[in-house]
Amino acid sequence: MAAKVITDTEDAKMNMTPMIDMTFLLVVFFMLTIDLSQKEFFPVDLPFATTGVEDKEEDDEVRRFVINLTGDGTVHFKSYEFNLASEDPGEQDDAIQALQDALRQVHSERGEILLREKDGASKVPVMIHADWGAKWKYVQWIMQACAHPDIKIYKLQFAVKKPPTEKGS
Amino acid sequence: MDLQLGEPQETELNMTPMIDIVFQLIIFFLLSLKFKTIDRRIESMMPKDRGPNPAPSILEEEDKIKVKLFRRGIADRERAFTLLKIDNAAQYPLPKGWKGRLKETPDRIERYDATVAAVKRAIEDRIAAYGGITDQIVGEIVAPPPRGGSVPHGDAVAVLNAFMEAGITNVKFEGTPTPLTSSERAARAAR
């Protein structure tokens, strides 16, 4: 029996449609799940607390400021970085002053009049997103910077984690 | 003259650039994807009439429960620990060389939790002694200088959590002084 040789070769083409469909679905999925607000959080080991309330989305107008404090005493706020852990008290004081300046500037950029209560206090809450091992005095200095008479941010939030031993975690 | 029409050709859209862009988008979203890390927060309000620059007001006498946080054994990190004192009476030492809940053994975590639970019970006893109305009681977390400021933030939050579990939501923090006083700051600026 003679073998049949196919001589008439056609261009083999891959059907790209299902792949493009899947790719678009992936793009849509990532677009919907991405949470750019999480970019504000610096990776730290948060303290644990059972009494923390669930962290939900907030009103855009009074969107909080997030101040990150790492275990080594570095403060990250927006694109700024300040070192509170210097050996020199003068440098530590400069860092606190610089944080105050940054808070004042960012607050005024967001609309000074709109974000103030009648008594001048800011409506903007500050979340202190601090490592559990950061020195407590650094947290207090951040609080003092927020409460400065030019800034008047009194609403605070401490970022905490749900203890892993709790039911449901 | 007759119009010569050529053979109709199949026109195909070149998909390659579009697929390239879409893949780049996927890579961008994949790299920027970060799952939510925080799930909870403790809300707080700083007093407007206290602190380095207080707004004028009349300070009222209040029933207070004061928890002081001391840092002991600072020279050796492995031995350093936080000592909690309630109203200058009962003392509650937290485990030495605490490395954080995620890095500790279950028995040491149990010891830490038991100490904080004892603090909570002591707070509840004080609340009962004041008549049991938590709204009228103020909690105070004090970290006396010079070493109190070195207490880990996590220990202060544990005490704050104990106050809140006991039903006291009005908790104040006694401030650690800033590194320079206002006169020292002015003198430094003048130099």
Tab-separated table of C-alpha atoms in Angstrom:
chain	number	residue	atom	x	y	z
A	1	MET	CA	0.000	0.000	0.000
A	2	ALA	CA	1.479	3.309	-0.979
A	3	ALA	CA	1.729	6.031	1.635
A	4	LYS	CA	-0.351	9.079	0.949
A	5	VAL	CA	1.743	12.202	1.030
A	6	ILE	CA	-0.034	15.440	1.705
A	7	THR	CA	1.527	18.044	-0.408
A	8	ASP	CA	-1.034	20.817	-0.052
A	9	THR	CA	0.050	22.463	3.189
A	10	GLU	CA	-2.118	25.216	4.642
A	11	ASP	CA	-1.088	27.966	7.045
A	12	ALA	CA	-1.923	26.667	10.519
A	13	LYS	CA	-3.346	29.504	12.644
A	14	MET	CA	-3.975	29.521	16.343
A	15	ASN	CA	-7.341	30.844	17.439
A	16	MET	CA	-6.399	33.743	19.723
A	17	THR	CA	-9.934	34.707	20.759
A	18	PRO	CA	-10.266	32.569	23.939
A	19	MET	CA	-6.832	33.683	25.146
A	20	ILE	CA	-7.689	37.345	24.635
A	21	ASP	CA	-11.003	36.816	26.439
A	22	MET	CA	-9.230	35.251	29.400
A	23	THR	CA	-6.573	37.956	29.430
A	24	PHE	CA	-9.173	40.709	29.515
A	25	LEU	CA	-10.969	38.933	32.336
A	26	LEU	CA	-7.702	38.832	34.292
A	27	VAL	CA	-7.144	42.546	33.694
A	28	VAL	CA	-10.671	43.327	34.896
A	29	PHE	CA	-10.163	41.119	37.983
A	30	PHE	CA	-6.927	42.840	38.966
A	31	MET	CA	-8.401	46.288	38.305
A	32	LEU	CA	-11.311	45.557	40.622
A	33	THR	CA	-9.304	43.931	43.408
A	34	ILE	CA	-6.390	46.329	43.518
A	35	ASP	CA	-6.430	48.539	46.576
A	36	LEU	CA	-4.062	51.409	46.050
A	37	SER	CA	-4.839	52.858	49.503
A	38	GLN	CA	-2.833	49.973	50.973
A	39	LYS	CA	0.245	51.565	49.450
A	40	GLU	CA	0.177	53.989	52.363
A	41	PHE	CA	0.965	51.231	54.828
A	42	PHE	CA	4.548	50.372	55.519
A	43	PRO	CA	5.216	46.725	56.436
A	44	VAL	CA	5.371	46.572	60.249
A	45	ASP	CA	4.463	44.048	62.972
A	46	LEU	CA	1.309	45.543	64.428
A	47	PRO	CA	0.380	45.087	68.081
A	48	PHE	CA	-2.539	42.816	68.888
A	49	ALA	CA	-5.777	44.001	70.491
A	50	THR	CA	-9.166	42.397	70.960
A	51	THR	CA	-11.070	45.671	71.216
A	52	GLY	CA	-10.130	47.083	67.810
A	53	VAL	CA	-12.976	47.912	65.455
A	54	GLU	CA	-13.027	46.717	61.887
A	55	ASP	CA	-11.096	49.031	59.600
A	56	LYS	CA	-13.605	50.127	56.956
A	57	GLU	CA	-13.503	52.530	54.037
A	58	GLU	CA	-13.950	56.123	55.007
A	59	ASP	CA	-15.449	59.318	53.730
A	60	ASP	CA	-13.174	60.633	50.975
A	61	GLU	CA	-13.363	64.225	52.149
A	62	VAL	CA	-11.828	63.497	55.519
A	63	ARG	CA	-9.615	60.662	54.369
A	64	ARG	CA	-7.201	59.929	57.179
A	65	PHE	CA	-3.479	60.459	57.235
A	66	VAL	CA	-1.413	57.354	57.847
A	67	ILE	CA	1.801	57.789	59.808
A	68	ASN	CA	3.986	54.706	59.761
A	69	LEU	CA	6.500	54.084	62.531
A	70	THR	CA	8.949	51.241	62.153
A	71	GLY	CA	10.625	49.358	64.989
A	72	ASP	CA	13.875	51.292	64.514
A	73	GLY	CA	12.189	54.670	65.048
A	74	THR	CA	11.800	55.798	61.437
A	75	VAL	CA	8.623	57.665	60.573
A	76	HIS	CA	7.189	57.335	57.077
A	77	PHE	CA	4.483	59.817	56.173
A	78	LYS	CA	3.445	60.184	52.517
A	79	SER	CA	6.793	60.460	50.703
A	80	TYR	CA	8.588	61.880	53.739
A	81	GLU	CA	10.907	60.002	56.081
A	82	PHE	CA	12.063	61.151	59.512
A	83	ASN	CA	14.422	59.498	61.962
A	84	LEU	CA	13.321	59.830	65.588
A	85	ALA	CA	15.956	57.416	66.880
A	86	SER	CA	18.980	59.681	66.609
A	87	GLU	CA	21.361	59.855	69.590
A	88	ASP	CA	21.318	63.643	69.407
A	89	PRO	CA	18.242	65.264	71.023
A	90	GLY	CA	18.658	68.225	68.650
A	91	GLU	CA	18.319	65.947	65.625
A	92	GLN	CA	15.326	64.201	67.210
A	93	ASP	CA	13.702	67.588	67.747
A	94	ASP	CA	14.436	68.538	64.119
A	95	ALA	CA	12.717	65.330	62.987
A	96	ILE	CA	9.611	66.181	65.046
A	97	GLN	CA	9.578	69.719	63.633
A	98	ALA	CA	9.940	68.338	60.112
A	99	LEU	CA	7.001	65.969	60.724
A	100	GLN	CA	4.937	68.913	61.946
A	101	ASP	CA	5.827	70.876	58.795
A	102	ALA	CA	4.879	67.924	56.587
A	103	LEU	CA	1.543	67.470	58.406
A	104	ARG	CA	0.795	71.188	58.110
A	105	GLN	CA	1.653	71.211	54.410
A	106	VAL	CA	-0.324	68.085	53.518
A	107	HIS	CA	-3.300	69.299	55.556
A	108	SER	CA	-3.349	72.690	53.827
A	109	GLU	CA	-3.071	71.005	50.408
A	110	ARG	CA	-6.237	69.033	51.213
A	111	GLY	CA	-8.233	72.211	51.854
A	112	GLU	CA	-7.654	73.961	55.128
A	113	ILE	CA	-11.120	75.511	55.629
A	114	LEU	CA	-13.157	72.472	54.616
A	115	LEU	CA	-11.350	70.180	57.013
A	116	ARG	CA	-11.713	72.265	60.180
A	117	GLU	CA	-14.355	72.207	62.894
A	118	LYS	CA	-15.706	75.490	64.269
A	119	ASP	CA	-13.124	75.456	67.057
A	120	GLY	CA	-10.318	74.987	64.548
A	121	ALA	CA	-9.752	71.308	65.291
A	122	SER	CA	-9.086	69.164	62.244
A	123	LYS	CA	-11.698	66.692	61.052
A	124	VAL	CA	-8.955	64.486	59.629
A	125	PRO	CA	-8.057	61.459	61.734
A	126	VAL	CA	-4.482	60.235	61.910
A	127	MET	CA	-3.786	56.535	61.895
A	128	ILE	CA	-0.630	55.594	63.761
A	129	HIS	CA	0.503	52.465	62.007
A	130	ALA	CA	3.345	51.513	64.317
A	131	ASP	CA	5.440	48.428	64.879
A	132	TRP	CA	4.691	46.774	68.243
A	133	GLY	CA	8.374	47.153	69.203
A	134	ALA	CA	8.668	50.877	68.418
A	135	LYS	CA	9.410	52.946	71.489
A	136	TRP	CA	6.293	54.388	73.067
A	137	LYS	CA	7.914	57.819	73.341
A	138	TYR	CA	8.130	58.007	69.536
A	139	VAL	CA	4.393	57.345	69.335
A	140	GLN	CA	3.849	60.092	71.896
A	141	TRP	CA	6.006	62.517	69.946
A	142	ILE	CA	3.916	61.800	66.852
A	143	MET	CA	0.776	62.501	68.903
A	144	GLN	CA	2.290	65.755	70.154
A	145	ALA	CA	3.187	66.767	66.577
A	146	CYS	CA	-0.429	66.133	65.525
A	147	ALA	CA	-1.813	68.173	68.442
A	148	HIS	CA	0.462	71.143	67.688
A	149	PRO	CA	-1.537	74.435	67.762
A	150	ASP	CA	-0.939	74.977	64.013
A	151	ILE	CA	-2.199	71.503	63.116
A	152	LYS	CA	-4.786	70.556	65.743
A	153	ILE	CA	-5.331	66.953	64.746
A	154	TYR	CA	-6.864	65.262	67.772
A	155	LYS	CA	-8.567	62.242	66.219
A	156	LEU	CA	-6.307	59.248	66.457
A	157	GLN	CA	-6.458	55.663	65.336
A	158	PHE	CA	-3.998	52.959	66.363
A	159	ALA	CA	-3.606	50.215	63.810
A	160	VAL	CA	-3.872	46.844	65.524
A	161	LYS	CA	-4.317	43.220	64.567
A	162	LYS	CA	-6.830	40.695	65.723
A	163	PRO	CA	-5.113	38.171	68.023
A	164	PRO	CA	-4.585	34.882	66.163
A	165	THR	CA	-5.961	32.863	69.080
A	166	GLU	CA	-9.326	34.553	68.817
A	167	LYS	CA	-12.178	32.538	67.312
A	168	GLY	CA	-12.616	32.912	63.597
A	169	SER	CA	-9.045	33.946	62.779
B	1	MET	CA	-12.098	52.815	-19.367
B	2	ASP	CA	-13.196	49.919	-17.240
B	3	LEU	CA	-12.421	50.067	-13.563
B	4	GLN	CA	-10.261	47.079	-12.684
B	5	LEU	CA	-11.141	45.679	-9.327
B	6	GLY	CA	-8.634	43.232	-7.920
B	7	GLU	CA	-9.464	40.052	-6.086
B	8	PRO	CA	-11.035	40.867	-2.689
B	9	GLN	CA	-8.407	40.150	-0.023
B	10	GLU	CA	-9.030	39.050	3.539
B	11	THR	CA	-7.961	41.844	5.847
B	12	GLU	CA	-6.765	40.771	9.278
B	13	LEU	CA	-6.293	42.875	12.329
B	14	ASN	CA	-2.809	42.573	13.826
B	15	MET	CA	-3.495	41.555	17.412
B	16	THR	CA	0.110	41.361	18.605
B	17	PRO	CA	0.515	44.958	19.930
B	18	MET	CA	-2.793	44.743	21.772
B	19	ILE	CA	-1.841	41.456	23.430
B	20	ASP	CA	1.520	42.971	24.387
B	21	ILE	CA	-0.188	45.899	26.084
B	22	VAL	CA	-2.722	43.702	27.844
B	23	PHE	CA	0.034	41.452	29.205
B	24	GLN	CA	1.909	44.498	30.447
B	25	LEU	CA	-1.260	45.638	32.212
B	26	ILE	CA	-1.584	42.242	33.851
B	27	ILE	CA	2.019	42.370	35.027
B	28	PHE	CA	1.473	45.882	36.432
B	29	PHE	CA	-1.632	44.841	38.381
B	30	LEU	CA	0.035	41.652	39.579
B	31	LEU	CA	2.990	43.594	40.951
B	32	SER	CA	0.855	46.264	42.573
B	33	LEU	CA	-1.554	43.773	44.098
B	34	LYS	CA	-1.281	43.813	47.843
B	35	PHE	CA	-3.757	42.082	50.029
B	36	LYS	CA	-5.258	43.997	52.901
B	37	THR	CA	-2.986	43.723	55.922
B	38	ILE	CA	-4.743	45.728	58.609
B	39	ASP	CA	-8.061	44.517	59.808
B	40	ARG	CA	-8.662	46.540	62.940
B	41	ARG	CA	-8.011	49.821	64.632
B	42	ILE	CA	-8.497	51.414	68.021
B	43	GLU	CA	-10.039	54.863	67.809
B	44	SER	CA	-8.872	57.542	70.163
B	45	MET	CA	-9.259	61.241	70.745
B	46	MET	CA	-6.520	63.410	72.171
B	47	PRO	CA	-7.588	65.957	74.760
B	48	LYS	CA	-7.619	69.540	73.517
B	49	ASP	CA	-7.031	70.953	76.995
B	50	ARG	CA	-3.877	69.001	77.890
B	51	GLY	CA	-0.401	68.569	76.503
B	52	PRO	CA	2.411	71.007	75.715
B	53	ASN	CA	0.092	73.683	74.270
B	54	PRO	CA	-3.282	73.182	75.917
B	55	ALA	CA	-6.417	75.075	74.997
B	56	PRO	CA	-7.777	76.899	78.087
B	57	SER	CA	-10.446	75.019	80.007
B	58	ILE	CA	-11.588	74.186	83.507
B	59	LEU	CA	-10.101	70.909	84.643
B	60	GLU	CA	-12.573	68.830	86.581
B	61	GLU	CA	-11.738	66.357	89.304
B	62	GLU	CA	-12.174	62.833	88.022
B	63	ASP	CA	-11.933	59.288	89.330
B	64	LYS	CA	-8.723	57.927	87.902
B	65	ILE	CA	-7.133	54.545	87.419
B	66	LYS	CA	-3.493	54.998	86.610
B	67	VAL	CA	-1.347	52.319	84.999
B	68	LYS	CA	2.349	53.130	84.906
B	69	LEU	CA	4.707	51.453	82.466
B	70	PHE	CA	8.377	51.113	83.398
B	71	ARG	CA	11.132	49.626	81.301
B	72	ARG	CA	13.604	47.568	83.285
B	73	GLY	CA	16.906	45.897	82.337
B	74	ILE	CA	17.454	48.078	79.282
B	75	ALA	CA	21.209	47.267	79.152
B	76	ASP	CA	20.532	43.676	78.080
B	77	ARG	CA	17.960	43.331	75.314
B	78	GLU	CA	17.385	39.674	76.146
B	79	ARG	CA	16.516	40.557	79.744
B	80	ALA	CA	14.638	43.839	79.224
B	81	PHE	CA	11.012	43.823	80.261
B	82	THR	CA	8.081	46.114	80.960
B	83	LEU	CA	6.780	46.434	84.486
B	84	LEU	CA	3.179	47.529	84.910
B	85	LYS	CA	2.070	49.202	88.114
B	86	ILE	CA	-1.493	50.075	89.001
B	87	ASP	CA	-1.989	53.140	91.161
B	88	ASN	CA	1.577	52.693	92.463
B	89	ALA	CA	0.529	49.533	94.286
B	90	ALA	CA	0.280	46.178	92.509
B	91	GLN	CA	3.081	45.228	90.109
B	92	TYR	CA	2.786	43.091	87.005
B	93	PRO	CA	6.011	42.223	85.126
B	94	LEU	CA	5.619	41.210	81.489
B	95	PRO	CA	7.915	38.398	80.234
B	96	LYS	CA	11.599	39.276	79.855
B	97	GLY	CA	13.105	39.708	76.398
B	98	TRP	CA	9.700	39.664	74.702
B	99	LYS	CA	10.184	39.401	70.935
B	100	GLY	CA	6.630	39.938	69.776
B	101	ARG	CA	3.703	37.557	69.642
B	102	LEU	CA	4.611	36.146	66.242
B	103	LYS	CA	8.088	35.098	67.360
B	104	GLU	CA	7.284	33.793	70.829
B	105	THR	CA	6.519	30.313	72.146
B	106	PRO	CA	2.934	29.454	73.183
B	107	ASP	CA	3.813	29.231	76.900
B	108	ARG	CA	5.393	32.698	76.905
B	109	ILE	CA	2.414	34.110	74.985
B	110	GLU	CA	0.193	32.532	77.644
B	111	ARG	CA	2.267	34.213	80.387
B	112	TYR	CA	2.041	37.580	78.631
B	113	ASP	CA	-1.729	37.258	78.209
B	114	ALA	CA	-2.154	36.102	81.824
B	115	THR	CA	-0.280	39.195	83.078
B	116	VAL	CA	-2.387	41.537	80.940
B	117	ALA	CA	-5.536	39.689	82.083
B	118	ALA	CA	-4.445	40.230	85.724
B	119	VAL	CA	-4.062	43.958	84.970
B	120	LYS	CA	-7.553	43.956	83.501
B	121	ARG	CA	-8.955	42.255	86.614
B	122	ALA	CA	-7.201	44.812	88.822
B	123	ILE	CA	-8.734	47.614	86.745
B	124	GLU	CA	-12.165	45.996	87.128
B	125	ASP	CA	-11.647	45.830	90.905
B	126	ARG	CA	-10.863	49.552	90.956
B	127	ILE	CA	-13.944	50.247	88.819
B	128	ALA	CA	-16.062	48.320	91.351
B	129	ALA	CA	-14.457	50.324	94.186
B	130	TYR	CA	-15.466	53.558	92.392
B	131	GLY	CA	-19.071	52.388	92.165
B	132	GLY	CA	-18.960	50.531	88.881
B	133	ILE	CA	-19.891	53.412	86.565
B	134	THR	CA	-17.203	53.309	83.911
B	135	ASP	CA	-18.353	56.527	82.162
B	136	GLN	CA	-17.159	58.589	85.115
B	137	ILE	CA	-13.739	56.953	85.380
B	138	VAL	CA	-10.674	58.032	83.479
B	139	GLY	CA	-7.899	55.605	82.639
B	140	GLU	CA	-4.382	56.917	82.467
B	141	ILE	CA	-1.401	55.299	80.790
B	142	VAL	CA	1.762	56.819	82.155
B	143	ALA	CA	5.273	56.029	80.971
B	144	PRO	CA	7.476	57.992	83.382
B	145	PRO	CA	10.704	59.353	81.901
B	146	PRO	CA	13.526	58.661	81.354
B	147	ARG	CA	13.011	54.948	80.660
B	148	GLY	CA	9.257	54.798	80.373
B	149	GLY	CA	9.563	56.129	76.839
B	150	SER	CA	11.456	52.979	75.873
B	151	VAL	CA	8.465	50.763	76.591
B	152	PRO	CA	7.401	49.022	73.359
B	153	HIS	CA	4.317	50.452	71.684
B	154	GLY	CA	2.752	46.954	71.796
B	155	ASP	CA	2.830	46.905	75.621
B	156	ALA	CA	1.118	50.302	75.812
B	157	VAL	CA	-1.538	49.081	73.360
B	158	ALA	CA	-2.006	45.948	75.517
B	159	VAL	CA	-2.759	48.169	78.533
B	160	LEU	CA	-5.077	50.354	76.431
B	161	ASN	CA	-6.845	47.184	75.309
B	162	ALA	CA	-7.183	46.048	78.953
B	163	PHE	CA	-8.820	49.384	79.840
B	164	MET	CA	-11.225	49.077	76.932
B	165	GLU	CA	-12.069	45.463	77.740
B	166	ALA	CA	-12.856	46.586	81.290
B	167	GLY	CA	-15.261	49.161	79.850
B	168	ILE	CA	-13.196	52.326	80.230
B	169	THR	CA	-13.073	54.187	76.953
B	170	ASN	CA	-11.833	57.498	78.335
B	171	VAL	CA	-8.114	56.776	78.448
B	172	LYS	CA	-5.417	59.420	78.605
B	173	PHE	CA	-1.741	59.147	77.861
B	174	GLU	CA	0.684	61.056	79.997
B	175	GLY	CA	3.172	62.451	77.543
B	176	THR	CA	6.871	61.848	77.379
B	177	PRO	CA	8.601	65.231	77.105
B	178	THR	CA	9.905	66.175	73.673
B	179	PRO	CA	13.700	65.833	73.211
B	180	LEU	CA	14.221	69.585	73.667
B	181	THR	CA	12.279	72.062	75.758
B	182	SER	CA	11.014	75.176	73.995
B	183	SER	CA	13.834	77.275	75.524
B	184	GLU	CA	16.470	74.739	74.462
B	185	ARG	CA	14.961	74.773	70.980
B	186	ALA	CA	15.099	78.590	70.845
B	187	ALA	CA	18.719	78.588	72.076
B	188	ARG	CA	19.641	76.008	69.443
B	189	ALA	CA	17.978	78.074	66.719
B	190	ALA	CA	19.846	81.186	67.841
B	191	ARG	CA	23.229	79.460	67.526
